[in-house]
Every structure is written in structure tokens, then in C-alpha cells.
Tab-separated table of C-alpha atoms in Angstrom:
chain	number	residue	atom	x	y	z
A	1	UNK	CA	66.734	-17.462	-16.619
A	2	UNK	CA	63.646	-19.358	-17.941
A	3	UNK	CA	62.393	-19.443	-14.408
A	4	UNK	CA	62.738	-15.780	-14.082
A	5	UNK	CA	60.856	-15.048	-17.191
A	6	UNK	CA	58.069	-17.328	-16.147
A	7	UNK	CA	57.733	-15.711	-12.732
A	8	UNK	CA	57.824	-12.247	-14.488
A	9	UNK	CA	55.171	-13.117	-16.861
A	10	UNK	CA	52.993	-14.724	-14.078
A	11	UNK	CA	53.326	-11.446	-11.901
A	12	UNK	CA	52.287	-9.278	-15.238
A	13	UNK	CA	49.221	-11.510	-15.774
A	14	UNK	CA	48.133	-11.098	-12.255
A	15	UNK	CA	48.612	-7.453	-12.457
A	16	UNK	CA	46.436	-7.212	-15.452
A	17	UNK	CA	43.736	-9.458	-14.094
A	18	UNK	CA	43.549	-7.388	-10.841
A	19	UNK	CA	43.356	-4.113	-12.642
A	20	UNK	CA	40.602	-5.458	-14.933
A	21	UNK	CA	38.560	-6.717	-11.824
A	22	UNK	CA	39.036	-3.408	-10.112
A	23	UNK	CA	37.594	-1.630	-13.012
A	24	UNK	CA	34.800	-3.993	-13.434
A	25	UNK	CA	33.953	-3.675	-9.803
A	26	UNK	CA	34.148	0.149	-9.996
A	27	UNK	CA	31.401	0.395	-12.670
A	28	UNK	CA	27.910	0.765	-11.120
A	29	UNK	CA	25.197	-1.513	-12.223
A	30	UNK	CA	22.398	0.085	-14.062
A	31	UNK	CA	18.908	-1.453	-13.748
A	32	UNK	CA	16.440	-1.153	-16.778
A	33	UNK	CA	12.885	-1.207	-15.987
A	34	UNK	CA	9.720	-1.136	-17.971
A	35	UNK	CA	6.597	0.021	-16.261
A	36	UNK	CA	5.457	-3.628	-16.049
A	37	UNK	CA	8.760	-4.520	-14.343
A	38	UNK	CA	8.613	-1.634	-11.903
A	39	UNK	CA	5.333	-2.786	-10.754
A	40	UNK	CA	6.191	-6.538	-10.511
A	41	UNK	CA	9.367	-5.358	-8.555
A	42	UNK	CA	7.114	-3.219	-6.124
A	43	UNK	CA	4.731	-6.130	-5.455
A	44	UNK	CA	7.629	-8.340	-4.237
A	45	UNK	CA	9.601	-5.409	-2.332
A	46	UNK	CA	7.647	-2.500	-1.542
A	47	UNK	CA	7.422	-1.675	2.175
A	48	UNK	CA	4.096	-0.120	1.838
A	49	UNK	CA	2.634	-3.264	0.199
A	50	UNK	CA	4.305	-5.598	2.716
A	51	UNK	CA	2.508	-3.429	5.416
A	52	UNK	CA	-0.804	-3.848	3.718
A	53	UNK	CA	-0.155	-7.678	3.640
A	54	UNK	CA	0.319	-7.914	7.360
A	55	UNK	CA	-2.848	-5.810	7.887
A	56	UNK	CA	-4.623	-8.367	5.922
A	57	UNK	CA	-3.106	-11.266	7.904
A	58	UNK	CA	-4.373	-9.759	11.058
A	59	UNK	CA	-7.779	-9.669	9.867
A	60	UNK	CA	-7.638	-13.092	8.075
A	61	UNK	CA	-6.505	-14.520	11.561
A	62	UNK	CA	-9.373	-12.989	13.363
A	63	UNK	CA	-11.838	-14.439	10.891
A	64	UNK	CA	-10.311	-17.799	11.008
A	65	UNK	CA	-10.393	-18.274	14.852
A	66	UNK	CA	-13.553	-16.359	15.350
A	67	UNK	CA	-15.121	-19.587	16.524
A	68	UNK	CA	-13.051	-19.309	19.790
A	69	UNK	CA	-15.747	-17.371	21.217
A	70	UNK	CA	-17.402	-20.695	22.087
A	71	UNK	CA	-14.202	-22.000	24.065
A	72	UNK	CA	-14.969	-22.487	27.820
A	73	UNK	CA	-13.032	-20.696	30.544
A	74	UNK	CA	-10.859	-23.407	32.017
A	75	UNK	CA	-8.627	-22.804	35.155
A	76	UNK	CA	-6.551	-25.157	37.042
A	77	UNK	CA	-5.112	-24.848	40.473
A	78	UNK	CA	-3.262	-26.801	43.111
A	79	UNK	CA	-3.462	-26.022	46.830
A	80	UNK	CA	-1.571	-27.290	49.641
A	81	UNK	CA	-3.023	-26.468	53.191
A	82	UNK	CA	-2.011	-26.871	56.782
A	83	UNK	CA	-4.497	-27.302	59.546
A	84	UNK	CA	-3.620	-25.591	62.799
A	85	UNK	CA	-5.989	-27.513	65.068
A	86	UNK	CA	-6.648	-31.245	64.540
A	87	UNK	CA	-8.534	-31.881	67.987
A	88	UNK	CA	-11.911	-32.428	66.390
A	89	UNK	CA	-10.560	-34.137	63.325
A	90	UNK	CA	-8.669	-36.660	65.308
A	91	UNK	CA	-11.420	-37.221	67.689
A	92	UNK	CA	-13.659	-38.272	64.897
A	93	UNK	CA	-11.111	-40.454	63.427
A	94	UNK	CA	-10.173	-42.168	66.606
A	95	UNK	CA	-13.826	-42.650	67.464
A	96	UNK	CA	-14.014	-44.685	64.330
A	97	UNK	CA	-10.978	-46.580	64.941
A	98	UNK	CA	-12.182	-47.469	68.349
A	99	UNK	CA	-15.259	-48.898	67.033
A	100	UNK	CA	-13.011	-50.937	64.542
A	101	UNK	CA	-10.621	-52.074	67.420
A	102	UNK	CA	-7.865	-50.014	65.931
A	103	UNK	CA	-5.458	-48.272	68.352
A	104	UNK	CA	-6.057	-44.395	68.365
A	105	UNK	CA	-3.664	-42.021	66.517
A	106	UNK	CA	-1.863	-39.464	68.279
A	107	UNK	CA	-1.149	-36.026	66.809
A	108	UNK	CA	1.605	-35.819	64.148
A	109	UNK	CA	2.660	-33.121	61.813
A	110	UNK	CA	1.713	-34.903	58.589
A	111	UNK	CA	-1.836	-34.936	59.886
A	112	UNK	CA	-2.033	-31.176	59.504
A	113	UNK	CA	-1.692	-31.076	55.940
A	114	UNK	CA	-4.224	-31.416	52.992
A	115	UNK	CA	-3.832	-31.550	49.274
A	116	UNK	CA	-6.524	-29.747	47.093
A	117	UNK	CA	-6.386	-29.835	43.137
A	118	UNK	CA	-9.000	-27.850	41.514
A	119	UNK	CA	-10.084	-27.631	37.763
A	120	UNK	CA	-13.129	-25.234	37.063
A	121	UNK	CA	-14.655	-24.774	33.687
A	122	UNK	CA	-17.104	-22.184	32.599
A	123	UNK	CA	-18.822	-21.814	29.243
A	124	UNK	CA	-21.226	-18.686	28.486
A	125	UNK	CA	-23.597	-19.331	25.561
A	126	UNK	CA	-25.561	-16.350	24.023
A	127	UNK	CA	-27.198	-15.717	20.676
A	128	UNK	CA	-25.070	-12.808	20.190
A	129	UNK	CA	-21.801	-14.985	19.891
A	130	UNK	CA	-23.099	-15.808	16.509
A	131	UNK	CA	-23.012	-12.298	15.620
A	132	UNK	CA	-19.429	-12.033	16.617
A	133	UNK	CA	-18.631	-14.666	14.047
A	134	UNK	CA	-20.420	-12.727	11.298
A	135	UNK	CA	-18.558	-9.635	12.209
A	136	UNK	CA	-15.253	-11.139	12.086
A	137	UNK	CA	-16.100	-12.328	8.444
A	138	UNK	CA	-17.515	-9.094	7.478
A	139	UNK	CA	-14.298	-7.239	8.880
A	140	UNK	CA	-12.161	-9.566	7.012
A	141	UNK	CA	-14.128	-8.711	3.916
A	142	UNK	CA	-13.480	-5.021	4.521
A	143	UNK	CA	-9.762	-5.727	5.084
A	144	UNK	CA	-9.596	-7.421	1.680
A	145	UNK	CA	-11.168	-4.225	0.157
A	146	UNK	CA	-8.474	-2.039	2.149
A	147	UNK	CA	-5.771	-4.229	0.894
A	148	UNK	CA	-6.931	-4.077	-2.632
A	149	UNK	CA	-7.454	-0.266	-2.492
A	150	UNK	CA	-4.060	0.291	-0.951
A	151	UNK	CA	-2.515	-2.272	-3.552
A	152	UNK	CA	-4.094	-0.158	-6.516
A	153	UNK	CA	-3.188	3.269	-4.971
A	154	UNK	CA	0.553	2.408	-4.816
A	155	UNK	CA	0.572	0.688	-8.238
A	156	UNK	CA	-1.169	3.728	-9.848
A	157	UNK	CA	1.382	6.066	-8.012
A	158	UNK	CA	4.347	4.009	-9.421
A	159	UNK	CA	2.972	4.008	-12.986
A	160	UNK	CA	2.116	7.658	-12.750
A	161	UNK	CA	5.700	8.370	-11.560
A	162	UNK	CA	7.279	6.181	-14.106
A	163	UNK	CA	5.382	8.202	-16.899
A	164	UNK	CA	6.258	11.548	-14.964
A	165	UNK	CA	9.965	10.448	-15.123
A	166	UNK	CA	9.613	9.808	-18.795
A	167	UNK	CA	8.203	13.092	-19.315
A	168	UNK	CA	10.762	14.781	-17.344
A	169	UNK	CA	13.337	12.646	-19.341
A	170	UNK	CA	11.937	13.894	-22.840
A	171	UNK	CA	11.650	17.508	-21.569
A	172	UNK	CA	15.508	17.041	-20.432
A	173	UNK	CA	16.526	15.786	-23.914
A	174	UNK	CA	14.724	18.475	-25.551
A	175	UNK	CA	16.785	21.003	-23.409
A	176	UNK	CA	19.997	19.173	-24.244
A	177	UNK	CA	19.221	19.314	-27.924
A	178	UNK	CA	18.401	23.142	-27.360
A	179	UNK	CA	21.689	23.515	-25.706
A	180	UNK	CA	23.525	21.708	-28.645
A	181	UNK	CA	21.767	23.865	-31.149
A	182	UNK	CA	22.811	26.852	-29.127
A	183	UNK	CA	26.474	25.599	-29.199
A	184	UNK	CA	26.265	25.208	-32.953
A	185	UNK	CA	24.900	28.389	-33.639
A	186	UNK	CA	27.644	30.117	-31.372
A	187	UNK	CA	30.180	28.176	-33.526
A	188	UNK	CA	28.484	29.346	-36.730
A	189	UNK	CA	28.284	32.789	-35.543
A	190	UNK	CA	31.973	32.867	-34.926
A	191	UNK	CA	32.561	31.550	-38.445
A	192	UNK	CA	30.296	34.213	-39.768
A	193	UNK	CA	32.070	36.995	-37.747
A	194	UNK	CA	35.398	35.669	-38.895
A	195	UNK	CA	33.877	36.245	-42.636
A	196	UNK	CA	32.593	39.624	-41.928
A	197	UNK	CA	28.873	38.351	-42.297
A	198	UNK	CA	27.734	39.506	-38.833
A	199	UNK	CA	28.766	42.110	-36.395
A	200	UNK	CA	30.465	41.222	-33.077
A	201	UNK	CA	27.277	41.911	-31.061
A	202	UNK	CA	25.538	39.186	-32.764
A	203	UNK	CA	28.473	36.921	-32.040
A	204	UNK	CA	28.294	37.941	-28.419
A	205	UNK	CA	24.707	37.283	-28.122
A	206	UNK	CA	24.977	33.808	-29.656
A	207	UNK	CA	27.856	32.884	-27.182
A	208	UNK	CA	25.737	34.435	-24.107
A	209	UNK	CA	22.809	32.497	-25.110
A	210	UNK	CA	24.722	29.234	-25.153
A	211	UNK	CA	26.412	30.098	-21.813
A	212	UNK	CA	23.104	30.867	-20.257
A	213	UNK	CA	21.315	27.603	-21.193
A	214	UNK	CA	24.320	25.360	-19.958
A	215	UNK	CA	23.541	25.850	-16.014
A	216	UNK	CA	19.647	25.393	-16.764
A	217	UNK	CA	20.331	21.892	-18.459
A	218	UNK	CA	22.674	20.963	-15.495
A	219	UNK	CA	19.924	21.816	-12.983
A	220	UNK	CA	17.455	19.898	-14.730
A	221	UNK	CA	19.611	16.986	-14.892
A	222	UNK	CA	20.268	17.176	-11.151
A	223	UNK	CA	16.515	17.400	-10.486
A	224	UNK	CA	15.813	14.441	-12.847
A	225	UNK	CA	18.466	12.153	-10.958
A	226	UNK	CA	16.982	13.045	-7.577
A	227	UNK	CA	13.472	12.021	-8.649
A	228	UNK	CA	14.722	8.637	-9.049
A	229	UNK	CA	15.604	8.254	-5.350
A	230	UNK	CA	11.834	8.759	-4.811
A	231	UNK	CA	10.929	6.070	-7.305
A	232	UNK	CA	13.550	3.709	-5.816
A	233	UNK	CA	12.032	4.036	-2.500
A	234	UNK	CA	8.592	3.794	-3.822
A	235	UNK	CA	9.367	0.225	-5.528
A	236	UNK	CA	11.347	-0.912	-2.702
A	237	UNK	CA	14.866	-0.396	-4.219
A	238	UNK	CA	18.019	1.020	-2.258
A	239	UNK	CA	18.453	4.888	-2.584
A	240	UNK	CA	21.101	5.527	-5.137
A	241	UNK	CA	20.084	2.601	-7.353
A	242	UNK	CA	21.008	3.463	-10.856
A	243	UNK	CA	17.698	3.072	-12.835
A	244	UNK	CA	16.957	3.378	-16.553
A	245	UNK	CA	13.615	3.694	-17.816
A	246	UNK	CA	12.442	1.656	-20.824
A	247	UNK	CA	9.449	3.039	-22.224
A	248	UNK	CA	7.794	5.863	-24.022
A	249	UNK	CA	4.855	8.330	-23.547
A	250	UNK	CA	2.402	7.069	-26.209
A	251	UNK	CA	-1.043	6.490	-24.837
A	252	UNK	CA	-3.431	3.843	-26.165
A	253	UNK	CA	-6.774	5.566	-26.978
A	254	UNK	CA	-10.173	4.242	-25.632
A	255	UNK	CA	-13.616	5.291	-26.808
A	256	UNK	CA	-15.491	5.354	-23.463
A	257	UNK	CA	-19.083	6.752	-22.437
A	258	UNK	CA	-19.715	8.101	-19.015
A	259	UNK	CA	-23.120	6.588	-18.513
A	260	UNK	CA	-22.291	3.326	-19.826
A	261	UNK	CA	-19.216	3.093	-17.571
A	262	UNK	CA	-21.141	3.966	-14.499
A	263	UNK	CA	-23.830	1.672	-15.262
A	264	UNK	CA	-21.446	-1.322	-15.906
A	265	UNK	CA	-18.591	-0.628	-13.465
A	266	UNK	CA	-20.128	1.799	-10.726
A	267	UNK	CA	-20.580	-0.433	-7.983
A	268	UNK	CA	-16.856	-1.878	-8.396
A	269	UNK	CA	-15.603	1.412	-6.764
A	270	UNK	CA	-13.324	0.364	-3.986
A	271	UNK	CA	-14.576	3.268	-1.707
A	272	UNK	CA	-18.194	2.578	-2.409
A	273	UNK	CA	-17.422	-1.186	-1.443
A	274	UNK	CA	-15.664	-0.017	1.642
A	275	UNK	CA	-18.556	2.263	2.902
A	276	UNK	CA	-20.940	-0.555	2.028
A	277	UNK	CA	-18.836	-3.016	4.125
A	278	UNK	CA	-18.599	-0.608	7.163
A	279	UNK	CA	-22.456	-0.297	7.051
A	280	UNK	CA	-22.839	-4.157	7.263
A	281	UNK	CA	-20.308	-4.219	10.093
A	282	UNK	CA	-22.132	-1.847	12.158
A	283	UNK	CA	-25.473	-3.551	11.390
A	284	UNK	CA	-23.962	-6.807	12.592
A	285	UNK	CA	-22.774	-4.988	15.770
A	286	UNK	CA	-26.362	-3.445	16.306
A	287	UNK	CA	-27.819	-6.837	15.986
A	288	UNK	CA	-25.443	-8.347	18.270
A	289	UNK	CA	-26.072	-5.626	20.830
A	290	UNK	CA	-29.872	-6.213	20.648
A	291	UNK	CA	-29.367	-10.026	21.274
A	292	UNK	CA	-27.218	-9.349	24.123
A	293	UNK	CA	-29.698	-7.002	25.800
A	294	UNK	CA	-32.899	-8.923	25.332
A	295	UNK	CA	-31.944	-12.615	25.453
A	296	UNK	CA	-30.578	-14.669	28.426
A	297	UNK	CA	-27.157	-16.093	28.852
A	298	UNK	CA	-26.738	-19.850	29.538
A	299	UNK	CA	-23.937	-20.498	31.889
A	300	UNK	CA	-22.566	-23.933	31.995
A	301	UNK	CA	-20.055	-24.507	35.006
A	302	UNK	CA	-18.107	-27.628	36.099
A	303	UNK	CA	-15.946	-27.587	39.191
A	304	UNK	CA	-13.913	-30.604	40.192
A	305	UNK	CA	-12.213	-30.203	43.452
A	306	UNK	CA	-10.983	-33.396	45.333
A	307	UNK	CA	-9.265	-32.801	48.708
A	308	UNK	CA	-6.675	-35.330	49.923
A	309	UNK	CA	-5.786	-35.770	53.853
A	310	UNK	CA	-3.152	-37.774	55.817
A	311	UNK	CA	-5.695	-39.153	58.355
A	312	UNK	CA	-4.655	-41.996	58.674
A	313	UNK	CA	-3.351	-42.482	55.091
A	314	UNK	CA	-3.790	-40.219	51.935
A	315	UNK	CA	-7.503	-40.117	51.484
A	316	UNK	CA	-9.263	-38.477	48.564
A	317	UNK	CA	-12.823	-36.839	48.810
A	318	UNK	CA	-14.437	-35.658	45.629
A	319	UNK	CA	-16.257	-32.202	45.778
A	320	UNK	CA	-17.079	-31.886	41.981
A	321	UNK	CA	-19.976	-29.655	40.870
A	322	UNK	CA	-21.796	-29.288	37.632
A	323	UNK	CA	-24.172	-26.197	37.276
A	324	UNK	CA	-26.564	-24.860	34.476
A	325	UNK	CA	-27.351	-21.140	35.036
A	326	UNK	CA	-30.006	-18.851	32.972
A	327	UNK	CA	-28.885	-15.325	33.237
A	328	UNK	CA	-30.996	-12.153	32.322
A	329	UNK	CA	-29.358	-8.851	32.405
A	330	UNK	CA	-32.193	-6.232	33.410
A	331	UNK	CA	-30.174	-3.246	33.302
A	332	UNK	CA	-29.203	-3.774	29.667
A	333	UNK	CA	-32.772	-3.614	28.737
A	334	UNK	CA	-33.249	-0.238	30.237
A	335	UNK	CA	-33.362	2.397	27.322
A	336	UNK	CA	-30.965	4.778	29.359
A	337	UNK	CA	-28.420	1.858	29.966
A	338	UNK	CA	-25.062	2.025	28.454
A	339	UNK	CA	-25.702	-0.834	26.261
A	340	UNK	CA	-29.063	0.848	24.708
A	341	UNK	CA	-27.097	3.962	24.299
A	342	UNK	CA	-24.305	2.194	22.479
A	343	UNK	CA	-27.094	0.837	20.259
A	344	UNK	CA	-28.534	4.239	19.501
A	345	UNK	CA	-25.178	5.506	18.633
A	346	UNK	CA	-24.650	2.624	16.215
A	347	UNK	CA	-28.073	3.473	14.484
A	348	UNK	CA	-26.841	7.038	14.063
A	349	UNK	CA	-23.648	5.805	12.788
A	350	UNK	CA	-25.331	3.719	10.188
A	351	UNK	CA	-27.451	6.579	9.076
A	352	UNK	CA	-24.455	8.892	8.815
A	353	UNK	CA	-22.485	6.283	6.676
A	354	UNK	CA	-25.413	5.813	4.433
A	355	UNK	CA	-25.360	9.390	3.776
A	356	UNK	CA	-21.813	9.249	3.268
A	357	UNK	CA	-22.313	6.283	0.615
A	358	UNK	CA	-24.725	8.457	-1.415
A	359	UNK	CA	-22.249	11.238	-1.378
A	360	UNK	CA	-19.402	8.883	-2.643
A	361	UNK	CA	-21.680	7.835	-5.554
A	362	UNK	CA	-22.101	11.337	-6.494
A	363	UNK	CA	-18.413	12.067	-6.195
A	364	UNK	CA	-17.798	9.124	-8.324
A	365	UNK	CA	-19.902	10.379	-11.035
A	366	UNK	CA	-18.137	13.762	-10.896
A	367	UNK	CA	-14.658	12.059	-11.125
A	368	UNK	CA	-15.704	9.694	-14.048
A	369	UNK	CA	-16.976	12.660	-15.917
A	370	UNK	CA	-13.918	14.699	-15.371
A	371	UNK	CA	-11.598	11.695	-16.444
A	372	UNK	CA	-13.688	11.200	-19.550
A	373	UNK	CA	-13.577	14.958	-20.623
A	374	UNK	CA	-9.788	14.861	-19.771
A	375	UNK	CA	-9.369	11.996	-22.223
A	376	UNK	CA	-11.139	13.556	-24.940
A	377	UNK	CA	-9.713	16.971	-24.387
A	378	UNK	CA	-6.273	15.596	-24.190
A	379	UNK	CA	-6.726	13.517	-27.327
A	380	UNK	CA	-7.909	16.466	-29.292
A	381	UNK	CA	-4.792	18.455	-28.118
A	382	UNK	CA	-2.376	15.613	-28.883
A	383	UNK	CA	-3.632	15.713	-32.575
A	384	UNK	CA	-3.664	19.267	-32.774
A	385	UNK	CA	-0.119	19.869	-31.148
A	386	UNK	CA	1.180	17.142	-33.576
A	387	UNK	CA	0.550	19.535	-36.530
A	388	UNK	CA	1.855	22.462	-34.510
A	389	UNK	CA	5.029	20.495	-33.861
A	390	UNK	CA	5.487	19.877	-37.647
A	391	UNK	CA	4.993	23.635	-38.568
A	392	UNK	CA	7.243	24.617	-35.749
A	393	UNK	CA	10.152	22.451	-36.918
A	394	UNK	CA	9.766	23.492	-40.400
A	395	UNK	CA	9.959	27.090	-39.190
A	396	UNK	CA	13.049	26.320	-37.057
A	397	UNK	CA	14.864	24.477	-39.763
A	398	UNK	CA	14.214	27.386	-42.326
A	399	UNK	CA	15.409	29.970	-39.363
A	400	UNK	CA	18.659	28.034	-39.026
A	401	UNK	CA	19.413	27.927	-42.498
A	402	UNK	CA	18.808	31.663	-42.861
A	403	UNK	CA	21.086	32.322	-39.802
A	404	UNK	CA	23.829	30.163	-40.989
A	405	UNK	CA	23.817	32.135	-44.177
A	406	UNK	CA	23.634	35.354	-42.391
A	407	UNK	CA	20.247	36.466	-43.402
A	408	UNK	CA	18.487	36.141	-40.134
A	409	UNK	CA	18.943	37.655	-36.521
A	410	UNK	CA	19.813	35.321	-33.633
A	411	UNK	CA	16.699	36.465	-31.921
A	412	UNK	CA	14.519	35.116	-34.671
A	413	UNK	CA	16.212	31.757	-34.436
A	414	UNK	CA	15.724	31.634	-30.671
A	415	UNK	CA	12.172	32.510	-31.035
A	416	UNK	CA	11.667	29.513	-33.639
A	417	UNK	CA	13.514	27.129	-31.067
A	418	UNK	CA	11.219	28.169	-28.237
A	419	UNK	CA	8.220	27.701	-30.261
A	420	UNK	CA	9.240	24.199	-31.318
A	421	UNK	CA	10.143	23.415	-27.581
A	422	UNK	CA	6.825	24.630	-26.461
A	423	UNK	CA	5.016	22.798	-29.089
A	424	UNK	CA	6.947	19.325	-28.382
A	425	UNK	CA	6.567	19.884	-24.554
A	426	UNK	CA	2.770	20.639	-24.805
A	427	UNK	CA	2.196	17.433	-27.031
A	428	UNK	CA	4.105	15.423	-24.391
A	429	UNK	CA	2.153	16.879	-21.580
A	430	UNK	CA	-1.261	16.075	-23.226
A	431	UNK	CA	0.083	12.516	-23.827
A	432	UNK	CA	0.809	12.228	-19.915
A	433	UNK	CA	-2.314	13.744	-19.080
A	434	UNK	CA	-4.220	11.130	-21.190
A	435	UNK	CA	-2.117	8.247	-19.633
A	436	UNK	CA	-2.859	9.691	-16.221
A	437	UNK	CA	-6.541	10.299	-16.877
A	438	UNK	CA	-7.026	6.840	-18.183
A	439	UNK	CA	-5.283	5.406	-14.885
A	440	UNK	CA	-7.609	7.558	-12.702
A	441	UNK	CA	-10.731	6.193	-14.642
A	442	UNK	CA	-9.700	2.717	-14.162
A	443	UNK	CA	-9.079	3.311	-10.474
A	444	UNK	CA	-12.296	4.969	-10.148
A	445	UNK	CA	-14.232	2.103	-11.835
A	446	UNK	CA	-11.723	-0.578	-10.439
A	447	UNK	CA	-11.845	-2.057	-13.828
A	448	UNK	CA	-9.640	-2.638	-16.826
A	449	UNK	CA	-10.877	-0.735	-19.630
A	450	UNK	CA	-8.765	-2.513	-22.331
A	451	UNK	CA	-11.964	-3.788	-24.039
A	452	UNK	CA	-12.513	-0.251	-25.010
A	453	UNK	CA	-9.282	0.247	-26.812
A	454	UNK	CA	-9.544	1.480	-30.442
């Protein structure tokens, strides 16, 4: 009997443990992220950032091995040849053997065959090769600028989407509060109607208002959840990952001046630096073309080609050769040649890129001015709307109190609620605009502006 009891108890304990494990396994893990954690995760897992890393690795490898332009062209071969007619060869050999008192050789198959290994090396040296090494280094520097540009663009996009989701989350929370307030007003209207304080029409209006708000909130919730899929893909998480944002839309104010910023950080702009690098690469290419057109090529060649024959035994004859050749390409010097036309095209390209560089500098001034103006305007709006929110909240609270006592129409309460929501959302939008404009300004100047924080 005791054994049966122990067995039954064991079965019950196993069943409880299995049910608990199944319940725990059924719960989806929720990952909580701050904006810094989201950026850090993206740096480790973002597919876009990994693609940028590969592109930088390619240009780094090209720079590292750019010296291989000085490697000689080395080729090796091994030839086995059969001679059809041996009469003259045998005649010469037998004449020598006769002078030495040796018996003559008769024709055999092995005497038809000869072995001929060959090693040939050629090295062409030009002044333009030094420019190719400089060009590889300049392209690598351009690759680093492109990598940094892609890095900062993706990180800025992640931060903006993070704060955009916070804004959407706050907006959704306001809608939920409004929905709950509508539900409470409908319940209060039912009480007031039962007590004879309001007519049935006012009760129906309160109930309809509540029911109309429910699908709006549900739609907003679905849209908010769908945005997390975009955010997950951007930082490198699987689609469907449950993410919780840890943060708030509270900007840190900075006191900045456009002229000072441009003077101090203007040349840090990544697009400007990229344009400057492109011009530098083109100038190196042009210099290399000029050197290849007007300077000679020194060609050094060595050919080692021993030949082994079977007459009378395996005998090797060395036919090595070392050569030094100075080459001038006359055609490339002609102004209408392909090389000189390519050089002219490079000159035109440099002129065009220099104009684009000046345009980028002017565009930078406009973007910095716009960002600074946005910061100043958003800050003024945040302070102004803060006062508006307090007034709207007081008006709403007074309207709700009057409605609960049957002294105010439902329409007046809805108007007060709408004004409060608009004020709160307006202030949140301006806070987001401030944060977004500050990120744009820091990206435009490629600088951290924390030193200007108040």
C-alpha cells in the first residue's frame, strides 16, 4: 500500500512539473531595450552594418597588397618533344664518336625524345606604379569615410525610429486614457439617467462615443505593434521579437550658434570629406596617366630554358637569357590617343567634382541653419505647450466634474478632452522634433555637441 502511495505521489509531482514547464515555455520572452542598448545590439547584429564592414575589408585588403604591382610575371612550363628525323643529329654524334674511337650509334626510339623545362620571368617597372599604390591608399581612406557614413546613418535611423516608437506609444497611451475616460463617462451617464438627471439622448451619446473610440484604439495598437517588426529588422533581431522600449521623450537642450558650429566643425561633414577624397583619387589617377604616357617602361626579363636529349645519354644544354628593355609608347603621347582622352576626361571630372564640393558646402550651411532654427522653434513650442497642457487639464477636470453632477453637456466634455489630447500630443511632437533636429545637426557636422548642453 505504501509503494502504491509513493508511486501515485511521484506521478502527481511529475505532472505538476510538466505543466509548469509547459506554462513557462509558452510565455514569450520580452526584450527590454534602451536607445543605447538598441544601438549596441545593432552594431553587433545589423545586416546593413555587416555589409559595410565587408566593403571596408575589401578596400583595406586592396591597400595592404597594393605593392604587388612590383611582382614579376613568372611562368613555368615543361615540354616533352619527339623529333621525327634523326639523320643529321646521329651523323654529327657518330662523327664525334668515330674521332674518339667509339662505335657508332644506330637509330633507336629513345633518341627521338627531348625534355625542355622552361622558366620565364618578366618585370615591368614604371613611375606610374607608385601612383597606383597611392591610389589604393586614397581609396581605402574613402572606404573608411563611406563606412563611417553608413554607420552613422544607420545608427541615426535606429535612434529616430526608437523615439518615433516612443512618441507613438505615448500617443497610444493618451488614446487609451481617452477611451477609459469615455467608458467612465458612459457609466456615469447611465447613473445620471437612472437618477433622472439627464435625458436618454445624452446617455446614448455617451455610449456611442465610447463604442466609436474602441476600434480607433485597437487600430492604433495594431499599427504600433507592426512598427516593432521594422525596428527589429533594422537592429538585426528576428521579426516577431517582443520588444519593450525603456526611455522617454525628454530632450536635453543645447545652446548653439550656426556660425560658430560651421567654423568649428564644418569640414567634419562626411559628404564633404567623401567629395574631397574622390577629387584626390582622380588627381592621382590623372598623374598616373601622365606618367604612363610620357615616361618609359623598363622591362626586365629572364628565360631559363635547358633542353635534355638522349644522345647518347641524357645531356642538358642551357639556353638561359637575361634581357633589359626600355620601352616608349609613342601612341599614348598623341593628344588624340585614348590615353590622353582619358586624361582629359579625368580633368573634366575633377572640375565637376570641385563644383559639387562647393555645392555641398552651401547645402551644409542651409541644413545647419534649418536644424538650429528647428531647435529654437521646438524649444519655444515645448515651453508654450507645457503651459497649454496645464490649462487644458484644468479645463477638462472641471468639465468632468460638472458633467458628473449633470450640469454640463457631454459635447462640452468631449471638446475639453480633445483640447487636452491635442495639447499633450503637440508637446510630445515638438519634443520629438527637438531630438530629431539635434541628431540631424550632429550628423551634419559629424560631431558630438554634448559640450553645448545647458
